[in-house]
């Protein structure tokens, strides 16, 4: 006869991500095992428009989501009855897509009487580093930690104080960093999303060829600004004419752009780390998260900075920096462990800051 311990299975949570143009579904357990992980990109559908079209995104999520859930459950050998909870991104993001994922999660939760976990997408990025740590006790990532969150919609420096508790120290005054990459790529004819294309082209380029501005460098505070850099890049491209869109100038422009971005990121992070250290003297970790954290050049620059500041740097593997279902399932597990399940009336929210005290109150959201 099976004993209780031999039949024990750690809690498993289903995670659903539909906030933008990737449909992500994953099953993760409380022992940090990823049992299934599926990602469906809508890139091809949005490519002709040079950016994500919200209506197309929502419809594409509807078409694929239940297929992915079924496939993930089959791959993991898990039934709905085995689940401890179902988590979906509830915001921030494109409202149509959020509604698709959240309503699906609510339906599963209602039918199978499971806890619903309505996840903040930014928190899912923020907590991923706690999933990917090593097995040893020395690998633990405890709160508080300093968090550089760089994605398509956000560029912020925060203190992660605990699950659901964040203190924002700095943010962008204009464009998010991923957005700046996407706009740079568009000007240079490198397609969407722009980050990977700019990074690839920059590898062969001379980063000293063009002296692009480093907005906010050396200024007090922890905020960012990227619009001046973007404008300077546009003016440089206009001055160079069609040659700017071909190597070697294309490569040099991308390398010069990335070097400017890195200088700004390092300056702002260095300054914020000093404040963080003063307020939390026992904290030792710097986490970088969000799609732009997939960039190998920026990762290497940040690793040097962390070594200089004697901070331990944690950056999830590239595939877990860009949007995915694993991070949503993991955030669900973190919240479930604290008894933070949500009501079936939880709304989808286009805006949902991690530190509401630092931003104007978001709207009430849309009932899913
Ligand atoms: O986190 P994410 O997948 O979606 C949002 O929550 O926004 O981030 C997407 C952003 C896009 O702007 C994309 O261009 C950028 O991350 N990105 C990169 C790289 N890979 C993705 N930026 C720079 N270098 C990369 N390798
Ligand atoms: Zn994201």
Short mmCIF file of C-alpha atoms and ligand atoms in Angstrom, two decimals:
data_model
loop_
_atom_site.label_atom_id
_atom_site.label_comp_id
_atom_site.label_asym_id
_atom_site.label_seq_id
_atom_site.Cartn_x
_atom_site.Cartn_y
_atom_site.Cartn_z
CA UNK A 1 0.00 0.00 0.00
CA UNK A 2 1.33 3.45 -0.84
CA UNK A 3 2.22 5.47 2.21
CA UNK A 4 1.24 9.10 2.51
CA UNK A 5 4.79 10.25 1.82
CA UNK A 6 5.23 8.09 -1.27
CA UNK A 7 2.03 9.49 -2.82
CA UNK A 8 2.85 13.04 -1.80
CA UNK A 9 3.07 15.40 -4.73
CA UNK A 10 4.07 19.02 -4.36
CA UNK A 11 1.33 21.51 -5.32
CA UNK A 12 1.10 22.15 -9.06
CA UNK A 13 -0.17 25.43 -10.52
CA UNK A 14 -1.28 26.09 -14.10
CA UNK A 15 -0.02 29.47 -15.36
CA UNK A 16 -1.54 31.44 -18.26
CA UNK A 17 0.06 34.48 -19.88
CA UNK A 18 -1.87 36.52 -22.48
CA UNK A 19 -1.03 40.15 -21.69
CA UNK A 20 0.58 40.97 -25.04
CA UNK A 21 1.48 38.96 -28.13
CA UNK A 22 2.66 35.66 -26.64
CA UNK A 23 0.28 32.97 -25.45
CA UNK A 24 2.14 31.23 -22.63
CA UNK A 25 0.95 28.17 -20.71
CA UNK A 26 2.95 26.26 -18.10
CA UNK A 27 2.65 23.82 -15.24
CA UNK A 28 5.09 24.35 -12.38
CA UNK A 29 5.28 22.69 -8.98
CA UNK A 30 6.25 24.05 -5.58
CA UNK A 31 9.59 22.24 -5.79
CA UNK A 32 10.51 24.50 -8.71
CA UNK A 33 10.01 21.86 -11.37
CA UNK A 34 8.64 23.00 -14.71
CA UNK A 35 6.36 20.11 -15.74
CA UNK A 36 5.27 21.65 -19.05
CA UNK A 37 5.98 24.88 -20.83
CA UNK A 38 4.39 26.07 -24.07
CA UNK A 39 4.69 29.38 -25.82
CA UNK A 40 2.88 30.47 -28.95
CA UNK A 41 4.13 33.64 -30.59
CA UNK A 42 1.81 35.78 -32.69
CA UNK A 43 4.70 37.64 -34.30
CA UNK A 44 3.81 36.73 -37.86
CA UNK A 45 0.31 38.16 -37.51
CA UNK A 46 1.54 41.50 -36.20
CA UNK A 47 4.64 41.81 -38.40
CA UNK A 48 2.88 43.54 -41.32
CA UNK A 49 1.81 46.34 -38.95
CA UNK A 50 5.23 46.91 -37.31
CA UNK A 51 3.82 46.47 -33.80
CA UNK A 52 1.23 44.58 -31.77
CA UNK A 53 -2.39 45.16 -32.88
CA UNK A 54 -4.53 44.64 -29.74
CA UNK A 55 -7.61 43.25 -31.50
CA UNK A 56 -5.56 40.73 -33.50
CA UNK A 57 -3.72 39.74 -30.30
CA UNK A 58 -6.92 39.05 -28.35
CA UNK A 59 -8.42 36.95 -31.13
CA UNK A 60 -5.22 34.96 -31.55
CA UNK A 61 -5.15 34.18 -27.80
CA UNK A 62 -8.76 32.90 -28.06
CA UNK A 63 -7.84 30.60 -30.94
CA UNK A 64 -4.87 28.91 -29.29
CA UNK A 65 -5.23 29.10 -25.50
CA UNK A 66 -7.40 26.04 -24.82
CA UNK A 67 -5.32 23.95 -27.25
CA UNK A 68 -2.14 24.88 -25.37
CA UNK A 69 -3.69 24.16 -21.97
CA UNK A 70 -4.84 20.74 -23.10
CA UNK A 71 -1.43 19.95 -24.58
CA UNK A 72 0.46 21.13 -21.50
CA UNK A 73 -1.69 19.02 -19.18
CA UNK A 74 -1.14 15.99 -21.39
CA UNK A 75 2.63 16.53 -21.56
CA UNK A 76 2.87 16.90 -17.78
CA UNK A 77 0.54 13.95 -17.11
CA UNK A 78 -1.60 16.19 -14.93
CA UNK A 79 -5.39 16.48 -14.74
CA UNK A 80 -7.38 19.47 -13.48
CA UNK A 81 -8.07 17.49 -10.31
CA UNK A 82 -4.32 17.37 -9.59
CA UNK A 83 -3.98 21.16 -9.63
CA UNK A 84 -3.54 23.26 -6.50
CA UNK A 85 -4.53 26.44 -8.31
CA UNK A 86 -4.84 28.26 -11.60
CA UNK A 87 -2.98 31.50 -12.24
CA UNK A 88 -3.44 34.02 -15.05
CA UNK A 89 -1.96 37.41 -15.78
CA UNK A 90 -4.65 39.96 -14.84
CA UNK A 91 -2.63 43.07 -15.78
CA UNK A 92 -0.99 45.29 -16.77
CA UNK A 93 -1.27 44.72 -20.50
CA UNK A 94 -3.62 44.80 -23.47
CA UNK A 95 -7.08 44.46 -22.01
CA UNK A 96 -8.53 42.14 -24.68
CA UNK A 97 -5.78 39.57 -24.22
CA UNK A 98 -5.89 39.84 -20.44
CA UNK A 99 -9.63 39.12 -20.49
CA UNK A 100 -9.09 35.99 -22.59
CA UNK A 101 -6.55 34.51 -20.16
CA UNK A 102 -8.32 35.59 -16.99
CA UNK A 103 -11.77 34.38 -18.05
CA UNK A 104 -10.29 31.02 -19.03
CA UNK A 105 -8.58 30.73 -15.64
CA UNK A 106 -11.79 31.70 -13.87
CA UNK A 107 -13.77 29.07 -15.77
CA UNK A 108 -11.26 26.35 -14.81
CA UNK A 109 -11.19 27.57 -11.21
CA UNK A 110 -14.99 27.66 -10.95
CA UNK A 111 -15.62 24.27 -12.56
CA UNK A 112 -12.88 22.43 -10.65
CA UNK A 113 -13.25 24.45 -7.42
CA UNK A 114 -9.65 25.61 -7.51
CA UNK A 115 -8.07 28.75 -6.07
CA UNK A 116 -7.73 31.52 -8.67
CA UNK A 117 -4.53 33.56 -8.72
CA UNK A 118 -4.86 36.86 -10.58
CA UNK A 119 -1.25 37.73 -11.29
CA UNK A 120 0.40 41.09 -11.84
CA UNK A 121 2.59 40.58 -14.93
CA UNK A 122 5.33 42.79 -13.49
CA UNK A 123 5.34 40.74 -10.30
CA UNK A 124 5.67 37.57 -12.38
CA UNK A 125 8.81 39.04 -13.98
CA UNK A 126 10.01 40.17 -10.54
CA UNK A 127 9.66 36.75 -8.89
CA UNK A 128 11.11 34.58 -11.69
CA UNK A 129 14.61 34.86 -10.21
CA UNK A 130 13.29 33.04 -7.10
CA UNK A 131 12.26 30.12 -9.32
CA UNK A 132 15.55 29.65 -11.14
CA UNK A 133 17.94 29.68 -8.17
CA UNK A 134 20.09 26.62 -7.55
CA UNK A 135 19.26 23.80 -5.12
CA UNK A 136 21.60 24.68 -2.24
CA UNK A 137 20.64 26.70 0.85
CA UNK A 138 23.22 29.31 -0.21
CA UNK A 139 21.30 29.76 -3.49
CA UNK A 140 18.21 31.19 -1.76
CA UNK A 141 17.01 34.55 -2.92
CA UNK A 142 15.46 36.29 0.04
CA UNK A 143 13.64 39.60 0.19
CA UNK A 144 14.51 42.42 0.04
CA UNK A 145 16.35 42.61 -3.25
CA UNK A 146 17.03 45.39 -5.72
CA UNK A 147 15.13 44.87 -8.96
CA UNK A 148 15.85 46.39 -12.36
CA UNK A 149 12.72 45.70 -14.41
CA UNK A 150 13.24 46.36 -18.12
CA UNK A 151 10.49 45.29 -20.51
CA UNK A 152 8.48 46.55 -23.47
CA UNK A 153 6.23 48.66 -21.27
CA UNK A 154 8.36 49.40 -18.20
CA UNK A 155 11.77 50.56 -17.04
CA UNK A 156 11.89 50.74 -13.27
CA UNK A 157 14.18 50.29 -10.31
CA UNK A 158 12.34 48.82 -7.33
CA UNK A 159 12.96 47.20 -4.01
CA UNK A 160 11.21 43.82 -3.86
CA UNK A 161 10.21 43.71 -0.20
CA UNK A 162 8.04 40.60 -0.37
CA UNK A 163 5.33 38.97 -2.47
CA UNK A 164 2.90 41.79 -3.29
CA UNK A 165 5.18 44.40 -1.70
CA UNK A 166 7.35 46.65 -3.83
CA UNK A 167 8.89 50.08 -3.36
CA UNK A 168 9.58 52.00 -6.54
CA UNK A 169 12.77 54.06 -6.47
CA UNK A 170 12.93 55.09 -10.11
CA UNK A 171 11.07 54.86 -13.41
CA UNK A 172 11.30 56.13 -16.96
CA UNK A 173 10.00 59.62 -17.58
CA UNK A 174 9.11 58.75 -21.18
CA UNK A 175 9.80 55.54 -23.15
CA UNK A 176 10.30 52.10 -21.63
CA UNK A 177 13.64 50.54 -22.56
CA UNK A 178 12.10 47.74 -24.67
CA UNK A 179 10.04 50.38 -26.45
CA UNK A 180 13.23 52.37 -27.20
CA UNK A 181 14.80 49.21 -28.68
CA UNK A 182 11.65 48.56 -30.72
CA UNK A 183 11.59 52.12 -32.07
CA UNK A 184 15.31 52.04 -32.88
CA UNK A 185 14.81 48.76 -34.74
CA UNK A 186 11.89 50.18 -36.69
CA UNK A 187 13.95 53.20 -37.81
CA UNK A 188 16.73 50.84 -38.89
CA UNK A 189 14.43 48.40 -40.67
CA UNK A 190 15.24 45.57 -38.25
CA UNK A 191 11.70 44.29 -37.67
CA UNK A 192 9.67 43.69 -34.52
CA UNK A 193 10.32 43.08 -31.66
CA UNK A 194 13.39 45.21 -31.98
CA UNK A 195 15.59 44.08 -29.12
CA UNK A 196 16.98 40.87 -30.59
CA UNK A 197 17.62 42.48 -34.01
CA UNK A 198 19.47 45.46 -32.55
CA UNK A 199 21.50 43.19 -30.28
CA UNK A 200 22.49 40.94 -33.19
CA UNK A 201 23.46 43.83 -35.48
CA UNK A 202 25.41 45.52 -32.67
CA UNK A 203 27.73 42.53 -32.26
CA UNK A 204 29.54 43.37 -35.49
CA UNK A 205 29.57 47.12 -34.89
CA UNK A 206 31.89 49.79 -33.50
CA UNK A 207 30.23 51.29 -30.42
CA UNK A 208 32.46 54.39 -30.51
CA UNK A 209 31.54 55.33 -34.07
CA UNK A 210 28.58 57.57 -33.10
CA UNK A 211 28.46 59.68 -29.93
CA UNK A 212 24.81 59.30 -28.97
CA UNK A 213 23.49 61.05 -25.83
CA UNK A 214 23.26 59.35 -22.42
CA UNK A 215 20.10 60.95 -20.94
CA UNK A 216 20.07 61.46 -17.13
CA UNK A 217 23.69 60.32 -16.79
CA UNK A 218 25.17 61.66 -13.56
CA UNK A 219 21.93 63.38 -12.55
CA UNK A 220 20.45 62.98 -9.08
CA UNK A 221 17.57 60.57 -8.54
CA UNK A 222 16.92 57.12 -9.94
CA UNK A 223 14.81 57.91 -13.01
CA UNK A 224 15.44 57.10 -16.67
CA UNK A 225 14.72 58.83 -19.94
CA UNK A 226 15.20 57.40 -23.42
CA UNK A 227 13.38 59.77 -25.76
CA UNK A 228 16.45 62.00 -26.31
CA UNK A 229 18.51 58.98 -27.30
CA UNK A 230 15.80 57.87 -29.71
CA UNK A 231 15.59 61.35 -31.29
CA UNK A 232 19.38 61.57 -31.64
CA UNK A 233 19.41 58.17 -33.34
CA UNK A 234 16.69 59.30 -35.74
CA UNK A 235 18.57 62.48 -36.61
CA UNK A 236 21.78 60.52 -37.18
CA UNK A 237 19.97 58.08 -39.48
CA UNK A 238 18.47 61.00 -41.44
CA UNK A 239 21.87 62.62 -41.78
CA UNK A 240 23.48 59.41 -43.04
CA UNK A 241 20.71 58.64 -45.52
CA UNK A 242 20.07 55.13 -46.95
CA UNK A 243 23.63 53.99 -46.05
CA UNK A 244 22.49 53.94 -42.40
CA UNK A 245 20.33 50.91 -43.14
CA UNK A 246 23.21 48.83 -44.48
CA UNK A 247 26.33 47.41 -42.82
CA UNK A 248 28.76 48.66 -41.67
CA UNK A 249 26.89 51.82 -40.58
CA UNK A 250 23.86 49.79 -39.48
CA UNK A 251 26.05 47.72 -37.18
CA UNK A 252 27.87 50.78 -35.84
CA UNK A 253 24.59 52.58 -35.13
CA UNK A 254 23.23 49.58 -33.20
CA UNK A 255 26.46 49.18 -31.23
CA UNK A 256 26.53 52.90 -30.42
CA UNK A 257 22.88 52.80 -29.35
CA UNK A 258 23.50 49.81 -27.07
CA UNK A 259 26.58 51.41 -25.54
CA UNK A 260 24.52 54.51 -24.68
CA UNK A 261 21.77 52.34 -23.17
CA UNK A 262 24.30 50.40 -21.11
CA UNK A 263 25.95 53.57 -19.77
CA UNK A 264 22.55 54.89 -18.65
CA UNK A 265 21.47 51.58 -17.09
CA UNK A 266 24.74 51.23 -15.18
CA UNK A 267 24.75 54.83 -13.96
CA UNK A 268 21.14 54.65 -12.74
CA UNK A 269 21.57 51.21 -11.17
CA UNK A 270 24.81 52.23 -9.45
CA UNK A 271 23.14 55.28 -7.94
CA UNK A 272 20.05 53.36 -6.87
CA UNK A 273 22.17 50.57 -5.37
CA UNK A 274 23.78 53.13 -3.05
CA UNK A 275 20.35 54.20 -1.76
CA UNK A 276 19.25 50.58 -1.49
CA UNK A 277 22.38 49.67 0.48
CA UNK A 278 21.78 52.56 2.87
CA UNK A 279 18.17 51.52 3.55
CA UNK A 280 18.69 47.74 3.53
CA UNK A 281 22.30 47.16 4.69
CA UNK A 282 21.89 43.38 4.95
CA UNK A 283 20.53 42.91 1.42
CA UNK A 284 23.00 41.61 -1.15
CA UNK A 285 21.15 40.79 -4.38
CA UNK A 286 20.45 42.61 -7.63
CA UNK A 287 17.85 41.01 -9.89
CA UNK A 288 17.33 42.03 -13.52
CA UNK A 289 14.06 40.97 -15.15
CA UNK A 290 11.81 41.62 -18.16
CA UNK A 291 12.33 41.12 -21.89
CA UNK A 292 15.33 43.44 -22.24
CA UNK A 293 17.16 41.37 -19.59
CA UNK A 294 17.48 38.71 -22.32
CA UNK A 295 20.15 40.92 -23.93
CA UNK A 296 23.57 39.27 -23.53
CA UNK A 297 25.54 42.52 -23.89
CA UNK A 298 23.52 44.28 -21.17
CA UNK A 299 23.74 41.17 -18.97
CA UNK A 300 27.54 41.22 -19.26
CA UNK A 301 27.69 44.96 -18.44
CA UNK A 302 25.44 44.47 -15.41
CA UNK A 303 27.54 41.52 -14.23
CA UNK A 304 30.60 43.78 -14.16
CA UNK A 305 28.67 46.43 -12.25
CA UNK A 306 27.42 43.89 -9.70
CA UNK A 307 30.98 42.66 -9.15
CA UNK A 308 32.16 46.24 -8.67
CA UNK A 309 29.35 46.90 -6.15
CA UNK A 310 29.81 43.55 -4.43
CA UNK A 311 26.21 42.60 -5.20
CA UNK A 312 25.11 39.12 -6.20
CA UNK A 313 23.52 39.37 -9.67
CA UNK A 314 20.59 37.15 -10.63
CA UNK A 315 19.15 37.24 -14.13
CA UNK A 316 16.76 34.50 -15.31
CA UNK A 317 17.75 32.60 -18.47
CA UNK A 318 16.78 34.58 -21.60
CA UNK A 319 13.67 32.49 -22.35
CA UNK A 320 12.30 33.32 -18.90
CA UNK A 321 13.08 37.05 -19.26
CA UNK A 322 10.69 37.52 -22.17
CA UNK A 323 7.00 36.78 -21.55
CA UNK A 324 6.12 33.18 -20.72
CA UNK A 325 3.65 31.05 -18.77
CA UNK A 326 6.25 29.67 -16.35
CA UNK A 327 6.67 32.98 -14.55
CA UNK A 328 2.91 33.29 -14.12
CA UNK A 329 2.60 29.77 -12.68
CA UNK A 330 5.50 30.48 -10.32
CA UNK A 331 4.00 33.80 -9.14
CA UNK A 332 0.79 31.82 -8.55
CA UNK A 333 2.67 29.30 -6.40
CA UNK A 334 4.31 32.10 -4.41
CA UNK A 335 0.94 33.72 -3.74
CA UNK A 336 -0.79 30.43 -3.01
CA UNK A 337 1.85 29.56 -0.41
CA UNK A 338 0.90 32.76 1.41
CA UNK A 339 -2.84 32.13 1.14
CA UNK A 340 -3.24 35.03 -1.29
CA UNK A 341 -5.83 33.47 -3.63
CA UNK A 342 -8.18 35.85 -5.43
CA UNK A 343 -11.90 36.22 -5.70
CA UNK A 344 -13.56 35.04 -8.94
CA UNK A 345 -14.57 38.68 -9.41
CA UNK A 346 -10.91 39.78 -9.78
CA UNK A 347 -10.78 42.36 -12.60
CA UNK A 348 -8.44 42.60 -15.57
CA UNK A 349 -6.42 45.80 -15.35
CA UNK A 350 -4.73 47.56 -18.25
CA UNK A 351 -2.70 49.53 -15.68
CA UNK A 352 -1.52 47.95 -12.44
CA UNK A 353 1.59 49.45 -10.83
CA UNK A 354 3.71 47.32 -8.52
CA UNK A 355 4.04 50.23 -6.10
CA UNK A 356 0.67 52.02 -6.17
CA UNK A 357 1.93 54.67 -3.74
CA UNK A 358 4.40 55.89 -6.38
CA UNK A 359 1.82 56.33 -9.14
CA UNK A 360 -1.65 57.82 -9.58
CA UNK A 361 -4.38 55.37 -8.55
CA UNK A 362 -5.11 52.97 -11.41
CA UNK A 363 -8.68 52.54 -12.63
CA UNK A 364 -10.91 49.88 -11.13
CA UNK A 365 -10.22 47.54 -14.04
CA UNK A 366 -12.59 45.61 -16.24
CA UNK A 367 -14.70 42.79 -14.90
CA UNK A 368 -13.67 39.53 -16.53
O1 LIG B 1 8.87 41.32 -20.98
P1 LIG B 1 8.54 41.35 -22.43
O2 LIG B 1 8.61 40.06 -23.20
O3 LIG B 1 7.11 41.94 -22.66
C1 LIG B 1 6.63 43.00 -21.86
O4 LIG B 1 6.22 42.74 -20.72
O5 LIG B 1 6.72 44.12 -22.39
O6 LIG B 1 9.50 42.43 -23.11
C2 LIG B 1 9.42 42.67 -24.48
C3 LIG B 1 10.48 43.70 -24.82
C4 LIG B 1 10.41 44.15 -26.27
O7 LIG B 1 10.43 45.56 -26.32
C5 LIG B 1 11.66 43.55 -26.89
O8 LIG B 1 12.21 44.33 -27.94
C6 LIG B 1 12.58 43.50 -25.70
O9 LIG B 1 11.78 43.14 -24.61
N1 LIG B 1 13.64 42.51 -25.89
C7 LIG B 1 14.94 42.82 -25.96
C8 LIG B 1 15.63 41.62 -26.23
N2 LIG B 1 14.71 40.60 -26.31
C9 LIG B 1 13.49 41.18 -26.09
N3 LIG B 1 15.58 44.00 -25.84
C10 LIG B 1 16.93 44.00 -25.97
N4 LIG B 1 17.63 42.89 -26.25
C11 LIG B 1 17.04 41.69 -26.39
N5 LIG B 1 17.76 40.61 -26.67
ZN1 LIG B 2 6.63 41.10 -19.82
#
